[in-house]
XYZ file of C-alpha atoms in Angstrom:
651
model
C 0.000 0.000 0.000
C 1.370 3.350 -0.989
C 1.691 5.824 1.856
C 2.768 9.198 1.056
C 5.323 10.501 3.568
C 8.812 12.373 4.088
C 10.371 9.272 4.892
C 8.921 5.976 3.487
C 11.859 4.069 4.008
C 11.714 4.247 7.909
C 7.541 4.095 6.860
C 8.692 1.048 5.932
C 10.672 -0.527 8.294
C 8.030 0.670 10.998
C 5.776 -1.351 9.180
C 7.295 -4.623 8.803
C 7.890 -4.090 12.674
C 4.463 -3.734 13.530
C 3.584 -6.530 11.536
C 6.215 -8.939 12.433
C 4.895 -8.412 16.523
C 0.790 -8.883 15.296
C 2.598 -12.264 14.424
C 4.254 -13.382 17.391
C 0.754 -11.994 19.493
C 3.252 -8.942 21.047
C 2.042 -6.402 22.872
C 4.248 -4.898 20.969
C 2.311 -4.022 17.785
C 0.612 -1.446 19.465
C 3.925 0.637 20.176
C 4.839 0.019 16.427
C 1.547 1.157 15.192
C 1.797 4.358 17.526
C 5.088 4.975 15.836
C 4.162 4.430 12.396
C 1.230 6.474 12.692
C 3.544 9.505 14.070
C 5.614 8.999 11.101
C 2.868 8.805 8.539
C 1.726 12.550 9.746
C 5.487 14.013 10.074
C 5.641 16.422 6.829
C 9.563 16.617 7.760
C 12.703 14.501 5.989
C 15.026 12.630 8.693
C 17.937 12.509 7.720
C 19.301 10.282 10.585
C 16.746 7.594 12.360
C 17.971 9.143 15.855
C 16.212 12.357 14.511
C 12.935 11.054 14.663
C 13.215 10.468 18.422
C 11.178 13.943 18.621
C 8.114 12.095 17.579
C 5.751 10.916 19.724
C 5.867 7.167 20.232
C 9.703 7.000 19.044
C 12.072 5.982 22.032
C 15.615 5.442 21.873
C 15.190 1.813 21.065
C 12.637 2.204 18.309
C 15.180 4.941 16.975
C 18.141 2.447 17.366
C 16.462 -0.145 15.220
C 15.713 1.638 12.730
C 19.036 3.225 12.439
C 20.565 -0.620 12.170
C 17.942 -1.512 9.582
C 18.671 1.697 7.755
C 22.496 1.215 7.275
C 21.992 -2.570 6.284
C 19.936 -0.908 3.284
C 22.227 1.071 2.332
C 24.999 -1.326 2.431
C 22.581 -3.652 0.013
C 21.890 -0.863 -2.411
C 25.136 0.706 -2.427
C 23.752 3.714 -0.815
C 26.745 6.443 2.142
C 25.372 5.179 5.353
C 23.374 7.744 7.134
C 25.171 10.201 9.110
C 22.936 12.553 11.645
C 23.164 16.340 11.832
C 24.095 17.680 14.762
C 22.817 21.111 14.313
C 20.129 22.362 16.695
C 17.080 23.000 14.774
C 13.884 24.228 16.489
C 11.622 22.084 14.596
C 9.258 21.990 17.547
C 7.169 24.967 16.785
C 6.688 23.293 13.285
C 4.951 20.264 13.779
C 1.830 20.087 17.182
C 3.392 16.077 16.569
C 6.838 17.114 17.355
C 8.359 17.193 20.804
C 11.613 18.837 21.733
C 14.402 16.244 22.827
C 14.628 16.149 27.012
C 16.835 18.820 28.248
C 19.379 17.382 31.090
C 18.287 18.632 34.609
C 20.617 21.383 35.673
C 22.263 20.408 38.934
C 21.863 22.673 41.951
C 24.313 24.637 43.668
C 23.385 23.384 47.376
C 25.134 24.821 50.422
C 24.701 23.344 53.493
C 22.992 25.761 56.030
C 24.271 25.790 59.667
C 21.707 24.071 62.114
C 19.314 26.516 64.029
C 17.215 24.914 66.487
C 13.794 25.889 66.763
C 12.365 29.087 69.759
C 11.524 27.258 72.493
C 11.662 23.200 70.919
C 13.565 20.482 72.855
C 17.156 20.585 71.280
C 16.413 24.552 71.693
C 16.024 23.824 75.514
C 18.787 20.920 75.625
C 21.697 23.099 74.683
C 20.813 26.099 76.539
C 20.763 23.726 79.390
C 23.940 21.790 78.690
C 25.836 24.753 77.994
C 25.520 26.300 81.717
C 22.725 28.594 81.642
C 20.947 29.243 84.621
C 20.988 27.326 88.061
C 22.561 24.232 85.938
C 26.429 24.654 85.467
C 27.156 21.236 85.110
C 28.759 20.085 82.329
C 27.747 16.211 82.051
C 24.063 15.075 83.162
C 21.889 12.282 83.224
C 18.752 12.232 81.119
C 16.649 12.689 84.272
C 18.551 15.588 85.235
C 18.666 17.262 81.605
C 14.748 16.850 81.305
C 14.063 18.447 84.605
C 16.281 21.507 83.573
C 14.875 21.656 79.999
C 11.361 21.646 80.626
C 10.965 25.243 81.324
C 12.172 26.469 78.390
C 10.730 23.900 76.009
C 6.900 24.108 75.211
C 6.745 20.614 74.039
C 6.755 17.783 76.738
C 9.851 15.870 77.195
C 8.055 12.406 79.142
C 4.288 12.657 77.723
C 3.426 12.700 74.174
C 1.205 16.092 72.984
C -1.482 14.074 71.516
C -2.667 10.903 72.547
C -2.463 9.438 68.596
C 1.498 10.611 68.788
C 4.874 9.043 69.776
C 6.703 12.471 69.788
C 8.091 14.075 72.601
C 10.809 16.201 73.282
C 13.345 13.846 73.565
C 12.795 12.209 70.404
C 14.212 15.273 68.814
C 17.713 15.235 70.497
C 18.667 12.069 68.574
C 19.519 14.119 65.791
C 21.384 16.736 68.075
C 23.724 13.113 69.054
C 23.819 11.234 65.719
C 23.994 13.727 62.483
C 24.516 16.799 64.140
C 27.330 15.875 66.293
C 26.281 18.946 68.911
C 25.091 16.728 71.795
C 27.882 13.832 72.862
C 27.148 11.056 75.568
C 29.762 8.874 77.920
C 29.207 6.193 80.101
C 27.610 2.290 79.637
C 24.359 2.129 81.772
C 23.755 5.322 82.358
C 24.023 8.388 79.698
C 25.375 11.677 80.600
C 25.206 14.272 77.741
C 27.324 17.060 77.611
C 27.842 19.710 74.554
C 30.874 19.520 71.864
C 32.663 22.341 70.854
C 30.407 22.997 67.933
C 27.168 22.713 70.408
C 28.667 25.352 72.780
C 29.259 28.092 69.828
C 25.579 27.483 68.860
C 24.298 27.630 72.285
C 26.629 30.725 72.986
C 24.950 32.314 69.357
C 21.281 30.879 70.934
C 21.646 32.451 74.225
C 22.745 36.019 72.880
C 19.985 36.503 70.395
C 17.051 35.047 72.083
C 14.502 36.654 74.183
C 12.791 33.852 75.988
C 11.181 35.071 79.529
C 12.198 31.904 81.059
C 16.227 32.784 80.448
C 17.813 34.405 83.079
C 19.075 37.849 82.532
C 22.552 38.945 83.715
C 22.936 41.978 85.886
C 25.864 43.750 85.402
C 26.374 44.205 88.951
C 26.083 40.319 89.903
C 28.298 37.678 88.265
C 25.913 34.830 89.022
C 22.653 35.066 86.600
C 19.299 36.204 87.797
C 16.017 34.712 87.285
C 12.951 35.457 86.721
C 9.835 33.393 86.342
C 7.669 32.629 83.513
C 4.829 34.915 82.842
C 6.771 38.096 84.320
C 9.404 40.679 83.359
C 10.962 44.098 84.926
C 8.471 46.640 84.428
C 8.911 48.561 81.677
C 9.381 52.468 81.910
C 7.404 54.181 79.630
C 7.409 58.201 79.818
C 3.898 59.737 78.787
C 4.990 60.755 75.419
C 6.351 57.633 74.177
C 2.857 55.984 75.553
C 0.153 55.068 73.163
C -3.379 54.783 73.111
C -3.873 51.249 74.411
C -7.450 49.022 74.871
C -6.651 47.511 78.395
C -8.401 45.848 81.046
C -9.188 48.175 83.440
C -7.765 52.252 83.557
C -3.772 52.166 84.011
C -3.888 55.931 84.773
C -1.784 56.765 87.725
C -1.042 59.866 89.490
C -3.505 62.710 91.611
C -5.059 64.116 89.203
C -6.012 60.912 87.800
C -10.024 60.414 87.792
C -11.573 57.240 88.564
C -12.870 55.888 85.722
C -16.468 53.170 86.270
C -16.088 49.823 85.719
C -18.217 47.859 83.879
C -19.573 44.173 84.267
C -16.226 41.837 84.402
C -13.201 42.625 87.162
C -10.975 45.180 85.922
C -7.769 45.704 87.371
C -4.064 46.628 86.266
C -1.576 43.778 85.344
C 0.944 44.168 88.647
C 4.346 44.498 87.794
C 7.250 42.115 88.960
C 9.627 44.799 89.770
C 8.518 47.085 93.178
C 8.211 50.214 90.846
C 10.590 53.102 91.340
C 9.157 56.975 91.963
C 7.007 58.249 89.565
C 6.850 61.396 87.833
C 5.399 61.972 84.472
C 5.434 58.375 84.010
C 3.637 54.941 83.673
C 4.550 51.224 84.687
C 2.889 48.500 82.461
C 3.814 45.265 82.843
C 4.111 43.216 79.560
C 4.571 39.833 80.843
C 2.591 38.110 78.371
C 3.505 37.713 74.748
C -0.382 37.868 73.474
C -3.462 39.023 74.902
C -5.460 35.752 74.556
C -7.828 36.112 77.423
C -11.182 37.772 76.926
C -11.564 41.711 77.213
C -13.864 42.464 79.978
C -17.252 44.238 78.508
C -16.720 48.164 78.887
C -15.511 51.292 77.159
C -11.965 51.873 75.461
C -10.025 54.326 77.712
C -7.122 56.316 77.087
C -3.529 56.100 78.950
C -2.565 59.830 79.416
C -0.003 61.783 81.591
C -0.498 62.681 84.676
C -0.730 66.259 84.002
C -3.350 65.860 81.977
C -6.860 64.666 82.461
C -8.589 61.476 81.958
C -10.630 60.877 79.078
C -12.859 58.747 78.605
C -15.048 57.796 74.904
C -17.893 57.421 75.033
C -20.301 54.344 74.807
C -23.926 55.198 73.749
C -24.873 52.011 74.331
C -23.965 51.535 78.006
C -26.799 53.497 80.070
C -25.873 52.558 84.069
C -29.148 52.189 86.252
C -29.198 51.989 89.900
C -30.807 48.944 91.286
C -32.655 48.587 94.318
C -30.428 46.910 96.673
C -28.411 50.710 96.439
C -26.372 50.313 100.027
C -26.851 54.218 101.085
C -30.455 55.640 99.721
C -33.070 53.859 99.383
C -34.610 52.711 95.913
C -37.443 54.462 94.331
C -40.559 53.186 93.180
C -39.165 53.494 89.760
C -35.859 51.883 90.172
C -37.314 48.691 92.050
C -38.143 45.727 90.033
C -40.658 43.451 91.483
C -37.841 40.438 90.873
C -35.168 42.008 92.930
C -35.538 42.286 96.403
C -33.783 44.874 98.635
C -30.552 43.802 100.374
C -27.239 44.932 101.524
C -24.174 42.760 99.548
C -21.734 41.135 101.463
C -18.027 42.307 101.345
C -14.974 40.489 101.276
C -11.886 42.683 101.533
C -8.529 42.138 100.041
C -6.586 39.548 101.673
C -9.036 37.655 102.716
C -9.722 35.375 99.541
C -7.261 33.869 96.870
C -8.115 33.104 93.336
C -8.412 29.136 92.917
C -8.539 27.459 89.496
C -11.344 24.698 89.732
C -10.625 21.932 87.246
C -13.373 19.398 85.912
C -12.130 15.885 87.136
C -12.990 14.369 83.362
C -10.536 16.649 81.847
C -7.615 13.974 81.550
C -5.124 13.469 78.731
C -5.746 9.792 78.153
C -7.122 6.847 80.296
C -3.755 5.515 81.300
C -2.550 9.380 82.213
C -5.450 10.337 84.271
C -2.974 13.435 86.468
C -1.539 14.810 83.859
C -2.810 18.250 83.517
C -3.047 19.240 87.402
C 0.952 17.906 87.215
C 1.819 20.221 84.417
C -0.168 23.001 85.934
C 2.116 22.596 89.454
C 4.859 22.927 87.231
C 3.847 26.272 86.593
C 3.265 27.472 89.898
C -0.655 26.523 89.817
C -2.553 24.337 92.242
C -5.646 23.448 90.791
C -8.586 21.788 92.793
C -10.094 18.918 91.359
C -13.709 17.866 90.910
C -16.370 17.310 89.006
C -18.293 20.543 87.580
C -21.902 20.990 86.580
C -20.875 23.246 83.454
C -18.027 24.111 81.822
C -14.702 22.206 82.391
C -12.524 25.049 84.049
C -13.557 27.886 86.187
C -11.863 30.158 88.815
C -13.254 30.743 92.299
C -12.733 33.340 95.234
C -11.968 31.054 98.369
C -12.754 32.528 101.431
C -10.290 32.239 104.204
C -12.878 32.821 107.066
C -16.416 32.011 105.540
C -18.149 31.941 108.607
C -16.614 35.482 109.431
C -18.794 36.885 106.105
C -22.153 34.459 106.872
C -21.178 31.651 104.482
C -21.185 28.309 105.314
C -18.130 26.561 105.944
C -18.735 22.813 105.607
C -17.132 22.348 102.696
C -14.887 24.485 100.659
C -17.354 24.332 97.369
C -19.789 26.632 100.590
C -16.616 28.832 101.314
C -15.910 29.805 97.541
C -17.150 32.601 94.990
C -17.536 32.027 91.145
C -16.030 34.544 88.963
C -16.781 35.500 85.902
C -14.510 33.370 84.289
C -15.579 29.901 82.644
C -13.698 27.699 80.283
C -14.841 25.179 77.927
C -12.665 23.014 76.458
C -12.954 21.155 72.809
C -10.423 18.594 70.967
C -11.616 18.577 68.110
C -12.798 15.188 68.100
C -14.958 16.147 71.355
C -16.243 19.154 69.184
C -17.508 16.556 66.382
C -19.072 14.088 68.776
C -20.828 17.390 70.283
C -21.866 18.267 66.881
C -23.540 14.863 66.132
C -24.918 14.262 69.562
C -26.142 17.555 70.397
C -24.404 18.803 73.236
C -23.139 21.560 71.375
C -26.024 23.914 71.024
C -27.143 22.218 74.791
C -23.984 23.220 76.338
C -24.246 26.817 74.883
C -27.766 27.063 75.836
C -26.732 26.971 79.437
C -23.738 29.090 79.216
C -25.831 31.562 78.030
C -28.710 30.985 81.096
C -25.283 31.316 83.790
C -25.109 34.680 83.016
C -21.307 34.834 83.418
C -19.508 37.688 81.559
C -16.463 35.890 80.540
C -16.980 32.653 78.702
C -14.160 31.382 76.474
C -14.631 28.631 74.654
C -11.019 26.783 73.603
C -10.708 24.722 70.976
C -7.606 22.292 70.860
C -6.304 21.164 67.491
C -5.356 17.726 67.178
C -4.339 15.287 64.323
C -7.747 14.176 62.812
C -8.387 11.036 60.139
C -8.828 11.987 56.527
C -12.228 11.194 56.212
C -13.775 12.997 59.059
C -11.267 16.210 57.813
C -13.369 15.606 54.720
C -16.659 15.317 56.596
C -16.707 17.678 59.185
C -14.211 20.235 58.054
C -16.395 23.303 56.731
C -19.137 22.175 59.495
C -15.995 22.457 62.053
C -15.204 25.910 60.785
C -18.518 26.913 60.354
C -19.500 26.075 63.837
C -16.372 27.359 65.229
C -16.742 31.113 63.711
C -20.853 30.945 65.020
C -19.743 30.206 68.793
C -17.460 33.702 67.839
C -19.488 35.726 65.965
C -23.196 34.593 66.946
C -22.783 33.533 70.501
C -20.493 36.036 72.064
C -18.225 33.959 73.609
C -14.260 34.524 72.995
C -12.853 32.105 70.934
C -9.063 30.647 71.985
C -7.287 28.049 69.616
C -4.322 25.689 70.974
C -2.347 23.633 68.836
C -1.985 20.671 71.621
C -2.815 20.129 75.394
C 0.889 21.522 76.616
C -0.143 24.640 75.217
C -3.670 24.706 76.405
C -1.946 24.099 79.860
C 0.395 27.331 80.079
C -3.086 29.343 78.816
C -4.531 28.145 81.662
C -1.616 29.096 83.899
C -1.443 32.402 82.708
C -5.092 33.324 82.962
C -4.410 31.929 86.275
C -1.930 34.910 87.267
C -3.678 37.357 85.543
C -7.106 36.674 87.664
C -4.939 36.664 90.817
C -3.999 40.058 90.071
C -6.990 41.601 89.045
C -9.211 39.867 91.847
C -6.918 39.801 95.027
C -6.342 43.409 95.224
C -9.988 44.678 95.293
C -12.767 43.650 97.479
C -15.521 41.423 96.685
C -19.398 41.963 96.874
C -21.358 38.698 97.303
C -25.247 38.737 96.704
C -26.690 36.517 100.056
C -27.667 33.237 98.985
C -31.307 33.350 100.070
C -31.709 36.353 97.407
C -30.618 34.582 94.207
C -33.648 33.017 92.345
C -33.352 31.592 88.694
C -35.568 34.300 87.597
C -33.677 37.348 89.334
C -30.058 36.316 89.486
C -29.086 38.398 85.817
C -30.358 41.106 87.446
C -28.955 40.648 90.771
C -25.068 39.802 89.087
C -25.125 43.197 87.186
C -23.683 46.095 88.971
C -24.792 48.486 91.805
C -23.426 52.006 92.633
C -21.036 52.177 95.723
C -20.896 55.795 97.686
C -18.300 56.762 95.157
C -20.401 56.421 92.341
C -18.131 53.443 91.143
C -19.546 50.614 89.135
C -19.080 47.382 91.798
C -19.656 44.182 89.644
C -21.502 41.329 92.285
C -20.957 37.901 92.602
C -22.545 34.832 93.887
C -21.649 32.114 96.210
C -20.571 28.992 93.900
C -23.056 26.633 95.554
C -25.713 29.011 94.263
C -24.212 28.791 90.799
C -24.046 24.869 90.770
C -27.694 25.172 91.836
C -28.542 27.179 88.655
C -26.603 25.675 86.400
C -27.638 22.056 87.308
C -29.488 20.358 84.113
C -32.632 19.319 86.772
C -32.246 22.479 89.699
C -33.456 25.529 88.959
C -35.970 24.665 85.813
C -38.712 26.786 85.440
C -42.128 25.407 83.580
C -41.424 26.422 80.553
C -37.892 25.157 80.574
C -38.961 21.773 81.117
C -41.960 22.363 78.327
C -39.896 22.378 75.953
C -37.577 19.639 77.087
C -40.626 17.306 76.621
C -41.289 19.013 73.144
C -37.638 17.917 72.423
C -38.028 14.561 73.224
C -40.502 13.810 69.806
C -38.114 13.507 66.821
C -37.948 16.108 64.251
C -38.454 18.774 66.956
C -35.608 21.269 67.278
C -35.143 23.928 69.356
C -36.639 26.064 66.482
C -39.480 24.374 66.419
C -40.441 24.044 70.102
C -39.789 27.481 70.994
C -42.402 28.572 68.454
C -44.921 26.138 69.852
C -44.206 27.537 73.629
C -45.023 31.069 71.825
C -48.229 29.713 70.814
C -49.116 27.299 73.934
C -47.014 28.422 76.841
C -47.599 25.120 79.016
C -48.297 21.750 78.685
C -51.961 22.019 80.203
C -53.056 25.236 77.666
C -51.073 22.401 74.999
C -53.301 19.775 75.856
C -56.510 21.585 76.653
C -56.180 22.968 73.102
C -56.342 19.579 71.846
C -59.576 18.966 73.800
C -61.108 22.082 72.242
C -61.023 20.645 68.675
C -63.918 18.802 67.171
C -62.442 15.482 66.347
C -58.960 13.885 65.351
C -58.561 14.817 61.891
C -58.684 18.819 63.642
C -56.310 17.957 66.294
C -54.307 16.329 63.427
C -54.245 19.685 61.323
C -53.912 21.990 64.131
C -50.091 22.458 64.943
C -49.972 22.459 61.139
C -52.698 25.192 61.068
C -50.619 27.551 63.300
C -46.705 27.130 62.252
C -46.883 25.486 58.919
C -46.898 28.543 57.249
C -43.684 29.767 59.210
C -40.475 29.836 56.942
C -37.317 28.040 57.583
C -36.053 25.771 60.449
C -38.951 27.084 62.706
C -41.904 25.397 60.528
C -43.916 22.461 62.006
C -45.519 20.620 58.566
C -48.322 18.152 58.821
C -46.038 15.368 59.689
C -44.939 16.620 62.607
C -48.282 18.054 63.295
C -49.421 14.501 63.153
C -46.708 13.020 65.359
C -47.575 15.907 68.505
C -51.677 15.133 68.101
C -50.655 11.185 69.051
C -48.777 11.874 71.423
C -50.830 15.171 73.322
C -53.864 14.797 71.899
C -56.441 12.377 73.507
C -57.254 9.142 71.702
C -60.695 8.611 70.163
């Protein structure tokens, strides 16, 4: 069969290749047909086989075969044996069939970058350890003694693992400080001892003299030993009034005579205190930057400015916030219009300064796994933080005021739950497996539900990152994110990420000392137990004016708190109305709060039913009412259906 082409001889050859493997049953024919067919369509003249290799579906081996079958054809027709041309011709913008030969891959220049460890990681902590710093000057330890010097400076455990689906720790990471580094060298058979090479101690030396981690100690120039400071705070910081900007704070850091007392609003105020005893002041403010971010949750109440002393305070102002004098006002008494019938008249109790301490109260589920129930309250007396243990009604950390003398203030004093205050400080805590399980369970809107019904001012919900599986990334991912930015943006609370439990640990200690100060240097006013209803204790936990003309926020006894935040204390009617609601499937909380609109209580429910005429009516009439509703918050016929069979009487 005549086939025009450039090159018919190689045509040719291709052809009686394909054929020859259609013969033998090769796999091979279709390669050779793929070939031939690129040939066929090439409009250009080869002068060498090898040439053709820019065709697709011509390899090297293809090529070589056809150059051997090409020179044995020339020998048998007296035909110069093919010789290729090694000019470079871009014939691969002149074909879409043609492909440019492979260019060799250009070999990098790589240097080798001197080892860095990372702020704050375990071979970070290792070699500022081994290499003197601190109270540890010895040059050799033992493992023990190297992980009890390099915990405080490393944020990753160096015994537990971060996550229970993990074998890293700490000391993991110091094998390659020993093996391929060469930085970390050990002696002895049975028992290690680590000490630094020469190349270790210039990089700890380089380390120590450009980092600025709170937990080194800092060299006075006066001393030749080191001196150390804690975690969590620093020498105060001298700022002079016109270096200081306009800051959003806590509380008013305006010092001086002149200064005016600014009202505080619902949440406890109060300067961060200073680790230095603060030197004379002038025309000058201490502040106390001790932590690195400000992840705790900004007390509700207007921005105020930091000013000189010279000058007066100013405050912006907040529309919005419109202060109103209840009736329990401690020096005149309250008016017909200021008394609410809910809130009776009373005197609060005061605790002065000294007499409490701030207690972190830790939920006695919250453990890291089954076989490693202590963990957290062992980390948290690491860090200078005692927490009490025990099981919590809501929420899975909270801080309390414990009275030193209850019985001094009329508390009771059986127990110290009865000699304790709840702040206005509640943490709950999400993996986010927990938050998932929440999500398909339905604790999640439950749990916020009664956050929202404690009335406390601070609620921070954390959520701790873990390693997740694939699939439920896939699953739950955007529903993760989505419900994560709601609890934010629709609910209020403030919203605190950690990337594993060691870090969710030294939040907790530092909200710790920041409470301490804030609470321990101001007095307390307690609301007496027998006033504090579940109808009037918003209104009784806002604030009241003291003689000043201060805003005093009020607190209530903790026992009083576990009372109203039980799931079975402190229900009203309604409240467990729509708990039975609930129980039918298909109702949501939509749903059953617009059938509580429309029949308050279960007997106007029922007795609704027994008003209509027979059972098709009491089958229509939910339906009648709330099927025209739009959204989430419409009851259809089915439903309608379900409610009549089970509130409607039979017959």
């Amino acid at each position: 069969m005549a086939v025009e082409c450039a090159n018919p001889v190689l045509l040719a050859f291709l052809e009686e290749m394909r054929d020859l493997a259609g013969e033998r049953n090769s796999k091979g024919r279709i390669t050779y047909n793929r070939a031939w067919e690129s040939m066929k369509a090439c409009p250009i003249t080869f002068e060498h086989p090898a040439d053709a290799a820019v065709l697709r579906g011509l390899g090297p081996k293809i090529c070589e075969k056809l150059t051997e079958k090409l020179i044995k054809y020339n020998q048998e027709n007296g035909l110069p044996p093919p010789r290729r041309n090694r000019a470079k011709r871009n014939i691969a913008g002149e074909d879409p069939l043609l492909e440019p030969p492979p260019s060799p891959p250009k070999k990098r220049k790589t240097t080798k970058k001197p080892y860095v460890p990372k702020l704050r990681s375990g071979p970070y902590a290792a070699l500022l350890v081994l290499a003197g710093i601190g109270e540890h000057s010895s040059r050799k330890m033992t493992r023990a003694q190297l992980v009890d010097a390099a915990q405080p400076h490393c944020d990753v455990s160096f015994t537990a693992t971060s996550d229970a689906r993990s074998h890293y720790t700490a000391w993991d990471s110091l094998k390659r400080l020993i093996d391929s580094q060469g930085l970390i060298g050990r002696s002895g058979s049975s028992i290690y001892k680590y000490y630094l090479t020469e190349e270790g101690l210039a990089l700890a030396d380089s380390i120590r003299g450009t980092t600025n981690d709170p937990e080194l100690p800092v060299l006075s120039p006066k001393r030749s030993s080191p001196q150390r400071f804690p975690r969590g705070t620093q020498e105060t910081i001298l700022i002079s009034s016109a270096e200081l900007p306009t800051l959003r704070l806590p509380g008013t850091m305006v010092h001086g005579a002149n200064a005016t007392a600014a009202p505080h609003l619902p949440g406890p105020t109060s300067t961060r205190t200073a680790a230095m005893p603060p030197k004379p002041r002038s025309a000058a403010h201490f502040i106390d930057f001790s932590d690195e971010d400000d992840d705790w949750p900004m007390p509700i109440s207007p921005t105020f400015r930091v000013q000189a002393e010279s000058r007066p305070t100013q405050q912006l102002p907040n529309p919005s916030f419109q202060p109103r004098p209840l009736a329990f006002h401690p020096t005149q008494p309250a008016t017909q219009a200021q008394t609410q019938p809910s809130i009776p008249a009373f005197n609060p109790v005061t605790i002065p300064p000294g007499a409490f301490t701030v207690e972190l109260i830790l939920d006695n589920r919250e453990i890291r796994t089954l076989d490693d129930r202590t963990y957290i309250q062992d980390e948290l007396r690491k860090h200078d933080v005692n927490p009490t243990i025990r099981g919590l009604v809501l929420g899975d950390v909270i801080w309390t005021a414990r009275v030193k003398n209850p019985s001094q203030y009329g508390l009771e004093a059986h127990s110290d739950e009865s000699a304790e205050v709840m702040l206005d400080y509640i943490i709950e805590r999400k993996r986010l497996d927990d938050l998932v399980a929440s999500l398909q369970d339905g604790r999640f809107k439950e749990q916020k539900f009664r956050l929202h019904k404690t009335a406390v001012k601070n609620v921070i919900y954390l959520v701790e990152d873990m390693t997740v599986a694939a699939e439920m990334q896939a699953r739950w991912g955007e529903k993760l994110d989505s419900s994560i930015a709601n609890t934010q943006v629709l609910d209020g609370f403030f919203l605190k990420r950690t990337s594993k439990l060691d870090e969710t640990i030294r939040y907790l200690a530092r909200m710790t000392r920041l409470l301490k100060s804030m609470y321990e240097s101001k007095p307390l006013h307690i609301v007496p137990s027998e006033m504090v209803t579940p109808e009037n204790h918003r209104e009784l936990r806002g604030d009241f004016y003291k003689p000043n003309g201060q805003l005093t926020p009020l607190y209530i006894a903790y026992p009083v708190f576990r009372g109203l935040c039980s799931k079975d204390e402190g229900l009203t009617l309604r409240d467990v109305f729509l708990k039975m609601l609930m129980c039918t499937r298909g109702i949501t909380g939509e749903k059953a709060l617009e059938l509580q609109a429309k029949w308050p209580t279960p007997r106007l429910f029922w007795e609704a039913y027994e008003a209509c005429r027979d059972q098709a009516a009491r089958n229509n009439m939910v339906d009648a009412e709330l099927g025209k509703l739009v959204g989430t918050r419409k009851v259809g016929a089915g439903l309608s259906v379900k409610l009549a069979e089970i509130w409607g009487p039979q017959g």
